[in-house]
Short mmCIF file of C-alpha atoms and ligand atoms in Angstrom, two decimals:
data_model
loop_
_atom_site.label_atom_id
_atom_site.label_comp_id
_atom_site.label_asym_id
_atom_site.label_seq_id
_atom_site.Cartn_x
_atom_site.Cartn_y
_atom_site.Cartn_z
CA UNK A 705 27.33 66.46 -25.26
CA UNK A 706 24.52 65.25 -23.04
CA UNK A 707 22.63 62.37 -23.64
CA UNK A 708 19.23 60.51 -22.67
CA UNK A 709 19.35 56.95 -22.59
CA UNK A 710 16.90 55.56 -25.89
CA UNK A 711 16.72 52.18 -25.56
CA UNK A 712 15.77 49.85 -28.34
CA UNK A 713 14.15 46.44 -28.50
CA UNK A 714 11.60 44.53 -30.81
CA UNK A 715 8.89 46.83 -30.11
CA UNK A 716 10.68 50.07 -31.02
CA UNK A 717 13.61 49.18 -33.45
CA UNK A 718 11.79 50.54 -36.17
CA UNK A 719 11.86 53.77 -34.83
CA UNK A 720 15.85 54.04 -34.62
CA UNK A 721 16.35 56.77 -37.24
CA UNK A 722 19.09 54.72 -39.39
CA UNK A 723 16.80 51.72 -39.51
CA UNK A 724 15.96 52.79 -43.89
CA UNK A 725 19.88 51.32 -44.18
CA UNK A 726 18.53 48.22 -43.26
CA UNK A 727 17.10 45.66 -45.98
CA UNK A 728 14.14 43.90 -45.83
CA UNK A 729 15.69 40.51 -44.88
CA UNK A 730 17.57 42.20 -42.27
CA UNK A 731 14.63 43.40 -40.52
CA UNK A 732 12.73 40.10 -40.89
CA UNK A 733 15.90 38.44 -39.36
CA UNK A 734 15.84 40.92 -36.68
CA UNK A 735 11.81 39.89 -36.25
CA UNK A 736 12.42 36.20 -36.03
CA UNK A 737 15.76 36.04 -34.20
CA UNK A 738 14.84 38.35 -32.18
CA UNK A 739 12.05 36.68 -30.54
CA UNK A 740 14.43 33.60 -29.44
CA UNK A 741 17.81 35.77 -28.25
CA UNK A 742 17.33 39.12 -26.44
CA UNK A 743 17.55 42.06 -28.46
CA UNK A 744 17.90 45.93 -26.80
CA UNK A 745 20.62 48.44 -28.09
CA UNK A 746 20.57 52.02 -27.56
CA UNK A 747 21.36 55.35 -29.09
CA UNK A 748 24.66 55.75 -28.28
CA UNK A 749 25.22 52.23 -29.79
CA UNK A 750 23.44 53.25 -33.02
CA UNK A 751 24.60 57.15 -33.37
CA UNK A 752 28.18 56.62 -32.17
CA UNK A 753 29.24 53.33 -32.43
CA UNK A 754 27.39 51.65 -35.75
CA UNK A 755 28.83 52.32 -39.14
CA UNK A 756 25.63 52.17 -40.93
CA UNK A 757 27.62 51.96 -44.12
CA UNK A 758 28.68 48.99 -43.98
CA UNK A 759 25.98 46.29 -42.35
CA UNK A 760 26.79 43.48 -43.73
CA UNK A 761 29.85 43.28 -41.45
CA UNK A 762 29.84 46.29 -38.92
CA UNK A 763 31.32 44.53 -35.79
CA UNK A 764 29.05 46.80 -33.43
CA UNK A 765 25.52 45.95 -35.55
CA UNK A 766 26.44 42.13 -35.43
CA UNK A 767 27.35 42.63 -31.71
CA UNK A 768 23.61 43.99 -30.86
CA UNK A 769 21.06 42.88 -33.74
CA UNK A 770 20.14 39.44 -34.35
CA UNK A 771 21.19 38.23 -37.72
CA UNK A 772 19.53 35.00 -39.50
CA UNK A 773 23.08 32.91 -38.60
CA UNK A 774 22.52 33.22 -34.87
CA UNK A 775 19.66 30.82 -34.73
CA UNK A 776 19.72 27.61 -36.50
CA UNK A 777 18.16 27.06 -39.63
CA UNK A 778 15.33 24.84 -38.32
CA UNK A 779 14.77 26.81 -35.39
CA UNK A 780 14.75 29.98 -37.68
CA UNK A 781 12.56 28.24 -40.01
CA UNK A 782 9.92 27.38 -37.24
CA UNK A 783 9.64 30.85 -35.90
CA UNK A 784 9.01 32.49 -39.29
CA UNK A 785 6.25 30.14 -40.40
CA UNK A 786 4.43 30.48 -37.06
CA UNK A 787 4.76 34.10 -37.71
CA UNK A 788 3.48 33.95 -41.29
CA UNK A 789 0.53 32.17 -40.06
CA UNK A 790 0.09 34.69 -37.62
CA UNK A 791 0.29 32.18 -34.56
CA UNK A 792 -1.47 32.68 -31.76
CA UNK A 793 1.16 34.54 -29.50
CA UNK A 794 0.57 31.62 -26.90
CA UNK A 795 1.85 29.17 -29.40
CA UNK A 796 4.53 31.12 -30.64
CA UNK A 797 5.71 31.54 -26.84
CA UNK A 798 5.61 27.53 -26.14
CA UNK A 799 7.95 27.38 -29.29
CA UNK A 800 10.46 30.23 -28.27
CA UNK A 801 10.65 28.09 -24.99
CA UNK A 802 11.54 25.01 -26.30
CA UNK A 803 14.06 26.19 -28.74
CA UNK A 804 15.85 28.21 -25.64
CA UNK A 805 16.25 25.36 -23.35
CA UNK A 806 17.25 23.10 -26.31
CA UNK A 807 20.36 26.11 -26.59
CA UNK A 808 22.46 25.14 -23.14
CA UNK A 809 21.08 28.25 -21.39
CA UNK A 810 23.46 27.21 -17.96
CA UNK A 811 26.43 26.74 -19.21
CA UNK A 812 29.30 24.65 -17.31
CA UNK A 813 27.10 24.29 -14.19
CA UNK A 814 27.25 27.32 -12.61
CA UNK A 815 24.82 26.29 -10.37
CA UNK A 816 27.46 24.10 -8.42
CA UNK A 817 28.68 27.79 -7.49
CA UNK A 818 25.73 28.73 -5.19
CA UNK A 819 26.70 28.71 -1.86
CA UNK A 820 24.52 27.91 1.20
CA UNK A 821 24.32 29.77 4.48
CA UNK A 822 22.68 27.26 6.52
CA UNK A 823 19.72 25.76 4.99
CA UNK A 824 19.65 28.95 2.50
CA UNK A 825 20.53 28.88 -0.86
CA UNK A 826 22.17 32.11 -1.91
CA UNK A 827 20.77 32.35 -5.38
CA UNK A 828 22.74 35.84 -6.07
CA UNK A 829 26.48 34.41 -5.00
CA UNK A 830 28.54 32.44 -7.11
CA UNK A 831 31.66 31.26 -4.80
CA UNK A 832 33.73 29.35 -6.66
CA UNK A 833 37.79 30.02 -6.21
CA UNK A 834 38.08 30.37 -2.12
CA UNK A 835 39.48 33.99 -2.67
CA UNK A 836 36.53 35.61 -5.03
CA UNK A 837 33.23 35.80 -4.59
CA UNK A 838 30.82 37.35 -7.11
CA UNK A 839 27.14 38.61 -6.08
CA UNK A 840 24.56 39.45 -8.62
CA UNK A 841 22.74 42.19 -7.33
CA UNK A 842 18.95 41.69 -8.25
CA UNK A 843 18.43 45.25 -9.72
CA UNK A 844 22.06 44.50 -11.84
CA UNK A 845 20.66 42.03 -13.83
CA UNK A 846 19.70 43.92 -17.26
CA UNK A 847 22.62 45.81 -19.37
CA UNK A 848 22.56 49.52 -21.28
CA UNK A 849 22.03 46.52 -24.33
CA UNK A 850 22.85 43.29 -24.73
CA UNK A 851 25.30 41.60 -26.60
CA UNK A 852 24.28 38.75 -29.01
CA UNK A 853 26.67 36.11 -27.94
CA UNK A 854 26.17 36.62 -23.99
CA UNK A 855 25.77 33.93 -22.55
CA UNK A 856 23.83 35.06 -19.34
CA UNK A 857 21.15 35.23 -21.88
CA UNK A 858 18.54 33.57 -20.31
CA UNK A 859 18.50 36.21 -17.54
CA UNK A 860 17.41 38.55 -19.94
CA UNK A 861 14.67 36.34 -21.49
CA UNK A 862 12.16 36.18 -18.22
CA UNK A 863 13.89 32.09 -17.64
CA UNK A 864 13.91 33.29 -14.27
CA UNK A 865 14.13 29.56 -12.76
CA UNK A 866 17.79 30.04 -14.34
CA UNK A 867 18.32 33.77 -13.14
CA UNK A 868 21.24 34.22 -10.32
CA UNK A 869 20.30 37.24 -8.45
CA UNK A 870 19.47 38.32 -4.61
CA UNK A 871 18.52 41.69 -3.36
CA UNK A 872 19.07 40.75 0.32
CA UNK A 873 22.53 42.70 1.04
CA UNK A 874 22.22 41.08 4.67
CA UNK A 875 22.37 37.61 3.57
CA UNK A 876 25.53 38.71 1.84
CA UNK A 877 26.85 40.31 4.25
CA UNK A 878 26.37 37.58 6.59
CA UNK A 879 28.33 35.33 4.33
CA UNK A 880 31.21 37.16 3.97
CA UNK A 881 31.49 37.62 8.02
CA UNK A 882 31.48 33.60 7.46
CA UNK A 883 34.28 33.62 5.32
CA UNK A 884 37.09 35.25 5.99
CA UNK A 885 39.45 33.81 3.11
CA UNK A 886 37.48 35.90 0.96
CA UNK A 887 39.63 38.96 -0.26
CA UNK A 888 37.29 39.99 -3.46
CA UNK A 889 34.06 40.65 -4.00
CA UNK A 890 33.23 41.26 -7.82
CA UNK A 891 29.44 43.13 -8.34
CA UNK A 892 28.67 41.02 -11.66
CA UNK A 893 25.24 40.46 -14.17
CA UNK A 894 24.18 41.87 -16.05
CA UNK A 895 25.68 45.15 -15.57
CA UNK A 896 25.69 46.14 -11.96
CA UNK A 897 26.50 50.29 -14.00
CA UNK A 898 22.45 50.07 -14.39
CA UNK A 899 21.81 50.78 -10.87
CA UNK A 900 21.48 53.95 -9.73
CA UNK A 901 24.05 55.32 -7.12
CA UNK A 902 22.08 54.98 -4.35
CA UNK A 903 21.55 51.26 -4.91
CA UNK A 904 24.89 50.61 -5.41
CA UNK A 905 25.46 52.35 -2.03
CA UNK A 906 23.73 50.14 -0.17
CA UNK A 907 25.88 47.38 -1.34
CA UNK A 908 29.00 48.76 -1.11
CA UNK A 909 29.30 51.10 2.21
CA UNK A 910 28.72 48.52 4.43
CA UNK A 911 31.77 46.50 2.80
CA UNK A 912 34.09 50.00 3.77
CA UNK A 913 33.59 48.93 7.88
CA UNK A 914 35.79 47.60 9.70
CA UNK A 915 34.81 44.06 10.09
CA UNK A 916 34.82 43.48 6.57
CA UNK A 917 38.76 44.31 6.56
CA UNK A 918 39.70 41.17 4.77
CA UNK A 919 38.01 42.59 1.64
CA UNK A 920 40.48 44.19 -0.27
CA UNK A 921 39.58 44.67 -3.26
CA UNK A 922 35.99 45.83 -4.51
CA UNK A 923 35.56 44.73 -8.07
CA UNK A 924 32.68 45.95 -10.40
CA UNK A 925 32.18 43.76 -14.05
CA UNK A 926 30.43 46.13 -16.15
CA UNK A 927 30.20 46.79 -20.21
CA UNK A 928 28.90 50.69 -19.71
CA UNK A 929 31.86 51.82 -21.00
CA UNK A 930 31.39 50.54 -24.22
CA UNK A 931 27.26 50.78 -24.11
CA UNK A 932 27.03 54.25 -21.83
CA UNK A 933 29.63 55.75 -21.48
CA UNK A 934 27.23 58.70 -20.02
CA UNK A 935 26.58 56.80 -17.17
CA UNK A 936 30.11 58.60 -15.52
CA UNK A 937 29.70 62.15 -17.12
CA UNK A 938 26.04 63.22 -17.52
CA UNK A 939 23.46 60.50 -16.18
CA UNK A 940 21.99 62.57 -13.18
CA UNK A 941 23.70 60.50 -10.53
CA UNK A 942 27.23 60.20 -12.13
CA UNK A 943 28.80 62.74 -9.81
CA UNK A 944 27.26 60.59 -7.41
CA UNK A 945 29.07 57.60 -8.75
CA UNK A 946 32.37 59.13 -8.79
CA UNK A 947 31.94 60.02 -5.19
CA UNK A 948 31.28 56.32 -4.24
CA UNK A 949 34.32 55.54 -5.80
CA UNK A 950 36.18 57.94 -4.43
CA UNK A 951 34.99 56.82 -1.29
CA UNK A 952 36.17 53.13 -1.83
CA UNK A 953 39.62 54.08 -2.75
CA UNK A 954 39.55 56.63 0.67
CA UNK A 955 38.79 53.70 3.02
CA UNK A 956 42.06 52.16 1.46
CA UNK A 957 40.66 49.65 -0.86
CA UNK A 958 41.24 48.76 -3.74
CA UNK A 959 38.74 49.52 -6.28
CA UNK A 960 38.72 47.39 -10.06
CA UNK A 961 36.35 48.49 -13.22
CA UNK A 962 36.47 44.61 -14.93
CA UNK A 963 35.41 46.66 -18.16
CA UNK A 964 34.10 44.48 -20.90
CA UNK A 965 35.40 45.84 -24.73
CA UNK A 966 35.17 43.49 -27.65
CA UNK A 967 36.54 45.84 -30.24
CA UNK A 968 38.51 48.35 -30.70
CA UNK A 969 35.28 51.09 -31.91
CA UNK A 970 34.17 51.08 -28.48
CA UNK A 971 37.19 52.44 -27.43
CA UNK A 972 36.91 55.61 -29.96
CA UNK A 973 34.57 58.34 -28.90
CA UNK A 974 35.38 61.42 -26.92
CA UNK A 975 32.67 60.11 -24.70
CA UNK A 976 34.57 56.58 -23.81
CA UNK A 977 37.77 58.64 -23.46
CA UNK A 978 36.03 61.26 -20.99
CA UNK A 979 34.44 58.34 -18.87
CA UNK A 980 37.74 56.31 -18.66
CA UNK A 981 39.32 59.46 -17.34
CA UNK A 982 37.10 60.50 -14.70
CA UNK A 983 37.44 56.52 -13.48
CA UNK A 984 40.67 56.41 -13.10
CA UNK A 985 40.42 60.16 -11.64
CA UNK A 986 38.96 58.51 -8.74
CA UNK A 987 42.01 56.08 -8.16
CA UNK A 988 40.25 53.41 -9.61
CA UNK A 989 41.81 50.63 -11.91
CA UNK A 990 40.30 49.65 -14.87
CA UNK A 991 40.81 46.09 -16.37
CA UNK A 992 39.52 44.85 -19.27
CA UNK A 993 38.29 41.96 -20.48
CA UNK A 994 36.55 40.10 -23.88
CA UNK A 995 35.88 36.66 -25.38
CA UNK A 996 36.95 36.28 -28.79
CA UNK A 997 34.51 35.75 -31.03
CA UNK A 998 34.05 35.37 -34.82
CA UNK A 999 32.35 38.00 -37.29
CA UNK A 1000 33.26 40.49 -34.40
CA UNK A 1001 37.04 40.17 -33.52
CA UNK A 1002 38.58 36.91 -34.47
CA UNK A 1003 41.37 38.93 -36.19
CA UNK A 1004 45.02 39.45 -33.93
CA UNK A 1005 44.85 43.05 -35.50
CA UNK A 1006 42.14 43.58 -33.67
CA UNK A 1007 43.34 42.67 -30.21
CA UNK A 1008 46.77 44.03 -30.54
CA UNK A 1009 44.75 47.64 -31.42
CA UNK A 1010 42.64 47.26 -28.88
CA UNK A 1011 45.11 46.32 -26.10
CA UNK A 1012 47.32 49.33 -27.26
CA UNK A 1013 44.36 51.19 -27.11
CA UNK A 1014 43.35 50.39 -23.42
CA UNK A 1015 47.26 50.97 -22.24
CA UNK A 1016 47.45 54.04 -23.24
CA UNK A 1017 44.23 55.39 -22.08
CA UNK A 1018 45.37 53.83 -18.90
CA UNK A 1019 43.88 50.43 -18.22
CA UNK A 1020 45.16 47.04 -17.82
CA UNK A 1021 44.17 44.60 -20.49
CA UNK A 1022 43.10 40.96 -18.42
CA UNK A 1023 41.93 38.43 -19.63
CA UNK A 1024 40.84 37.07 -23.42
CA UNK A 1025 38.19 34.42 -22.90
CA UNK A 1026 36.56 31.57 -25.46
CA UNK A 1027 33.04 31.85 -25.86
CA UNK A 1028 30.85 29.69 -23.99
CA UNK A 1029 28.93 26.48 -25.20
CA UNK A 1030 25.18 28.38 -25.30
CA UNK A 1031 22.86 30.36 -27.44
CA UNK A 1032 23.98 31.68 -30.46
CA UNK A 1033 28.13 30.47 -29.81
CA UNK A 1034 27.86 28.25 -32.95
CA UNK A 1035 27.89 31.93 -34.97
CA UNK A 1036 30.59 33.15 -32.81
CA UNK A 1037 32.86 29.94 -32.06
CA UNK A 1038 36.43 29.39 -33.26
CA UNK A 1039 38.42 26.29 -33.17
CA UNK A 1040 40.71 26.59 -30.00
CA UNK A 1041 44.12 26.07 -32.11
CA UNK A 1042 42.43 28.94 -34.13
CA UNK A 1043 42.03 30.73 -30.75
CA UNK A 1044 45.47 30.57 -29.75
CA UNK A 1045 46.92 31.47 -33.14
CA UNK A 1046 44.96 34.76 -32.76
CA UNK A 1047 45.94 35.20 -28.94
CA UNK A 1048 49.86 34.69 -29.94
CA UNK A 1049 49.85 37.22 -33.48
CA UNK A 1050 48.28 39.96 -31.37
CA UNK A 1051 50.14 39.24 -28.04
CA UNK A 1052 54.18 39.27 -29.88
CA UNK A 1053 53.11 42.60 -31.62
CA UNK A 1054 52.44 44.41 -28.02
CA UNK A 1055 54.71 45.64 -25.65
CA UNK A 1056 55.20 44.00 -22.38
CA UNK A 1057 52.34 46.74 -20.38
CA UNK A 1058 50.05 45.01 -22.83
CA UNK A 1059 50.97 41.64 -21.79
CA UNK A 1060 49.48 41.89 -18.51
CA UNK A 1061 46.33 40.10 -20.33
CA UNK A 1062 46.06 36.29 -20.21
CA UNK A 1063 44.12 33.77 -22.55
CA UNK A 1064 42.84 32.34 -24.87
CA UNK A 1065 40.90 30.84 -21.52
CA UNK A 1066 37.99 28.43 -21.02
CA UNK A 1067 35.38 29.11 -18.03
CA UNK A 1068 35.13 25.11 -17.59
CA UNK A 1069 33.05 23.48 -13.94
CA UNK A 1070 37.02 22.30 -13.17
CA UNK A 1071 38.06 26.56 -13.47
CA UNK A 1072 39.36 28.47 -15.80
CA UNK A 1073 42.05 26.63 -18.21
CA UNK A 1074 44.09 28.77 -20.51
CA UNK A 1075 45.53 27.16 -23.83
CA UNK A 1076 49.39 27.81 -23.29
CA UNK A 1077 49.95 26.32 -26.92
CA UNK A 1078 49.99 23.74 -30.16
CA UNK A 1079 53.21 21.64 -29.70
CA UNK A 1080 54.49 18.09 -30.79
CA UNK A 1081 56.29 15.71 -28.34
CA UNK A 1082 57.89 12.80 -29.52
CA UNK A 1083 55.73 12.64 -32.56
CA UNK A 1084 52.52 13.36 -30.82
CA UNK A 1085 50.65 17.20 -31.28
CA UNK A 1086 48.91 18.20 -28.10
CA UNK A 1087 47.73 21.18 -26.63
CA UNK A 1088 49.63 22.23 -23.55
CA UNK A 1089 47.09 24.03 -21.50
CA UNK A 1090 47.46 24.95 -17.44
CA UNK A 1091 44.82 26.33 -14.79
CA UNK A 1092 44.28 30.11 -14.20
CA UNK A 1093 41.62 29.48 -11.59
CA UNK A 1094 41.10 25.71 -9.83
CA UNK A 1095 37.63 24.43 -8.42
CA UNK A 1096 40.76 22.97 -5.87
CA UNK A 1097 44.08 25.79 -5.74
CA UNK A 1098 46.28 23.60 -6.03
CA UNK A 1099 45.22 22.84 -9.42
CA UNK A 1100 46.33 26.13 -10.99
CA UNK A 1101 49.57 26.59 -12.91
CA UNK A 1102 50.11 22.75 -13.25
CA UNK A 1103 50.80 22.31 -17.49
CA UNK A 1104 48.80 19.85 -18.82
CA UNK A 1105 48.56 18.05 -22.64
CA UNK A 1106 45.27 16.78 -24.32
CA UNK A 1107 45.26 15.35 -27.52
CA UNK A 1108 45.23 18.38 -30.19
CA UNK A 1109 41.97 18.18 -31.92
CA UNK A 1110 41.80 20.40 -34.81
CA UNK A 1111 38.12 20.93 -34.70
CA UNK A 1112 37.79 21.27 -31.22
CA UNK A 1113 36.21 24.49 -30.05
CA UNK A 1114 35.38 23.68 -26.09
CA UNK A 1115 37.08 22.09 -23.16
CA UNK A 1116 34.76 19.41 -23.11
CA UNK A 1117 35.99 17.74 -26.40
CA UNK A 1118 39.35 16.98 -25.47
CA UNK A 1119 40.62 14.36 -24.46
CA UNK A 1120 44.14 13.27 -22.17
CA UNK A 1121 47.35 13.02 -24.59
CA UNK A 1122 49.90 10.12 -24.41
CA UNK A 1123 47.11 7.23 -23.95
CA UNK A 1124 46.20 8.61 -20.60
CA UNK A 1125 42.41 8.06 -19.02
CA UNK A 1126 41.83 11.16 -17.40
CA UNK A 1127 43.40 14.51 -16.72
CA UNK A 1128 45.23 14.93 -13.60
CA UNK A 1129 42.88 16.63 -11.72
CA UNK A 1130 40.10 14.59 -12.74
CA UNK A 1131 40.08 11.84 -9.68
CA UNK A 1132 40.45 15.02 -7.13
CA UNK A 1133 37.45 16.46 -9.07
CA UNK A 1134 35.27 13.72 -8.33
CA UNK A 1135 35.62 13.90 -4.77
CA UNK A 1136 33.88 17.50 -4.88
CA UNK A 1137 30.14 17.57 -3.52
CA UNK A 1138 27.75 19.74 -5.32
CA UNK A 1139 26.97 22.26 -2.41
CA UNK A 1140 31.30 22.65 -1.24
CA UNK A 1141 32.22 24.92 -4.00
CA UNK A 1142 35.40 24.25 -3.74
CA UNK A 1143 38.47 22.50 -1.75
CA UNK A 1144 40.26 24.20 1.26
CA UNK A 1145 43.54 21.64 1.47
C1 LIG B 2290 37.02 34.40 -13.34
C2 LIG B 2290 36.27 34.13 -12.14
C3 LIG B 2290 36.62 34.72 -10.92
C4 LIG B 2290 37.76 35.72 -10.79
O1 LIG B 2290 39.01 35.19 -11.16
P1 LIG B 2290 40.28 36.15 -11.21
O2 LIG B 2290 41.31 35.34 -11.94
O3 LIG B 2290 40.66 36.41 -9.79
O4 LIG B 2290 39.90 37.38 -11.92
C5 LIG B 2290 35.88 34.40 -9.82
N1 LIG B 2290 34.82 33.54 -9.87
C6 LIG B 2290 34.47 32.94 -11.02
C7 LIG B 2290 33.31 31.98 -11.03
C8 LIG B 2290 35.17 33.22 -12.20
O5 LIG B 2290 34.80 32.62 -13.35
S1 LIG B 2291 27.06 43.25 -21.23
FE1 LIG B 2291 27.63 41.22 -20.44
S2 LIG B 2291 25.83 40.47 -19.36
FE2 LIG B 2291 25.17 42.21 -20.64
S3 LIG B 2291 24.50 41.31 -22.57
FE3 LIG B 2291 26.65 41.78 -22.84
S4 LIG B 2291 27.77 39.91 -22.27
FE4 LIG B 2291 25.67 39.75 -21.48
#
């Protein structure tokens, strides 16, 4: 079947043809929420991918509308009385403004990322692990809809003194001649899938020449497949599309969809199944990816499904994040013992082409630290946790203990175990200078 693109927001939602199984309270929610935390869906979302049924709890609904728990009560109770007065839209703004920069909107200082090419600041690279480096292309930086936990929220939300993006392909370009220890370049957002072919072209075909040899792998983070499918079968430039990708694998890289599922729904319709195929048609890989987050997957059925899911349509589950410390996360956070429990039920029910994926992991300013477990050594419970990623390499793979907290839901409420000060890593740590993003030694 071909589709159109309908995209929804505050202005049109009204209009979406299901929107008389809503109640009233819903939509008001939707109203005030809505005006804090970006809200867009579209019609594949609603006509595909909603159960309309069942609202109170549809995984897909809570994953795109707003809902009255995703903003705190006081800042939910300020909105709707400035819209009951009928606020002047100027002082309604000033609020909305204050209540997003009281909600973390940069989480763990991704700004120490941003690399420098002399006296520039490149504002659309993030370089933080010596082998990776991930450009925000400025035309990438919306999504087919947006999910209600993300937390690149504020790019969405016109805080564009917090947006990472760059148009300039040179300036990347000239970076990456720079740095030769670079084997990856990830296209991340937003969704880079929202550009049209010939966008993406300009990015990528310069990467194919010869002097960029040390790039290896061309890596694309993108949730179309669960938001647009269409976008690789009947969006006007998809056969376009496919023939870029084609063209990556030709000039013998490798090419790697980082495809963002959180449930196991989006990975149900002919038209998912279709896309995947014609993907991996190309000699693409796809790997997946998803936080874990509660009211939309904090269940180890669901991941196990979903992993089985993704193997046997032929990609390679990755990793299983925590969600991040900003916006809405207070609706969507789990304790992290809670978070490992989950990873471990779904992960022993799988078989071993499922356990590619790694997690439950936190994106901390240190790297990315993955709880290995809950144990108790010599009468004291810790959490044994290790580095995936290191600000410094050789960081990763190193076990370390903190003191288990039950309640703890973030890296940055843990503390050493057995009496010590600081975590291993922590003197090297702060040696680091804000604009070296990371250590060579
Ligand atoms: C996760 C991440 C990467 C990529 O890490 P891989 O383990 O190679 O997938 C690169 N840069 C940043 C900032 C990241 O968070
Ligand atoms: S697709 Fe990614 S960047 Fe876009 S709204 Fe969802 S989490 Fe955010």
């Amino acid at each position: 079947m071909d589709r159109v693109l309908k995209s929804y927001t505050l202005h049109n939602f009204l209009s979406i043809p299901q929107i008389s199984s809503l109640s009233e309270e819903m939509i008001r929610d939707i109203e005030i929420v809505g005006r804090v935390l970006p809200f867009k869906t579209n019609n594949y979302v609603t006509d595909e991918l909603i159960d309309w049924t069942n609202l109170e709890t549809d995984p897909i609904f809570t994953l795109n509308f707003p809902r009255r728990g995703m903003l705190d009560k006081k800042h939910y109770n300020a909105i709707e009385r400035l819209l009951q007065e009928n606020a002047d839209e100027e002082i309604i703004k000033q609020k909305v403004q204050q209540i997003r920069l009281s909600l973390n909107p940069n989480p763990a200082g991704q700004e120490h990322n941003v690399p420098y090419l002399g006296e520039i600041k490149l504002k659309g690279i993030q370089h933080k692990y010596p082998e990776t480096v991930l450009f925000f292309p400025s035309q990438g930086q919306t999504c087919h809809a947006y999910c209600t936990f993300c937390f690149r929220w504020p790019q969405f939300s016109g805080m564009n003194e917090l947006k990472f993006a760059m148009k300039e392909a040179d300036l990347l370009f000239k970076y990456l001649r720079l740095h030769k220890e670079v084997t990856d370049i990830l296209f991340t957002g937003g969704d880079p899938m929202i550009m049209n072919a010939a966008a993406l072209e300009t990015y990528i075909k310069p990467l194919l020449e010869p002097e960029f040899k040390h790039i290896h792998s061309i890596r694309i983070g993108t949730k179309s497949l669960a938001y647009w499918p269409y976008r690789y079968l009947t969006d006007k430039d998809s056969d376009d599309i496919i023939r870029l990708f084609e063209l990556i694998i030709r000039s013998g890289r490798n090419l790697s969809i980082q495809a963002h599922f959180n449930h196991p729904k989006e990975l149900s319709t002919d038209a998912v199944k279709k896309a995947i195929s014609r993907i991996r048609s190309t000699g693409a890989q796809i790997r997946t990816q998803s936080p874990l987050l509660r009211h939309i997957n904090d269940k180890p059925e669901l991941w196990s499904e979903m992993w089985r899911k993704q193997v046997d349509l032929g990609c390679i589950p990755y990793y299983m994040f925590i969600a991040r410390d900003t916006g809405s996360k207070h609706y969507f956070e789990l304790p992290l013992d809670r978070c490992w429990q989950i990873f471990r039920r779904a992960y022993r029910q799988v078989s071993g082409l499922c356990r590619t994926v790694r997690g439950p992991s936190m994106s901390d300013h240190a790297g990315k630290i993955q709880i290995l477990g809950v144990q108790e050594i010599r009468g004291e419970k810790i959490f044994v946790l290790r580095f995936i990623q290191g600000r410094n390499h050789k960081w990763v793979d190193i076990p370390f203990f903190a003191q288990y907290d039950p309640k703890a839901t973030w890296f940055n409420q843990l503390k050493p175990a057995f009496g010590e000060e600081r975590f291993f890593y922590e003197e090297q740590r702060s040696k680091l200078e804000i604009t070296k993003p990371f250590l060579f030694e």
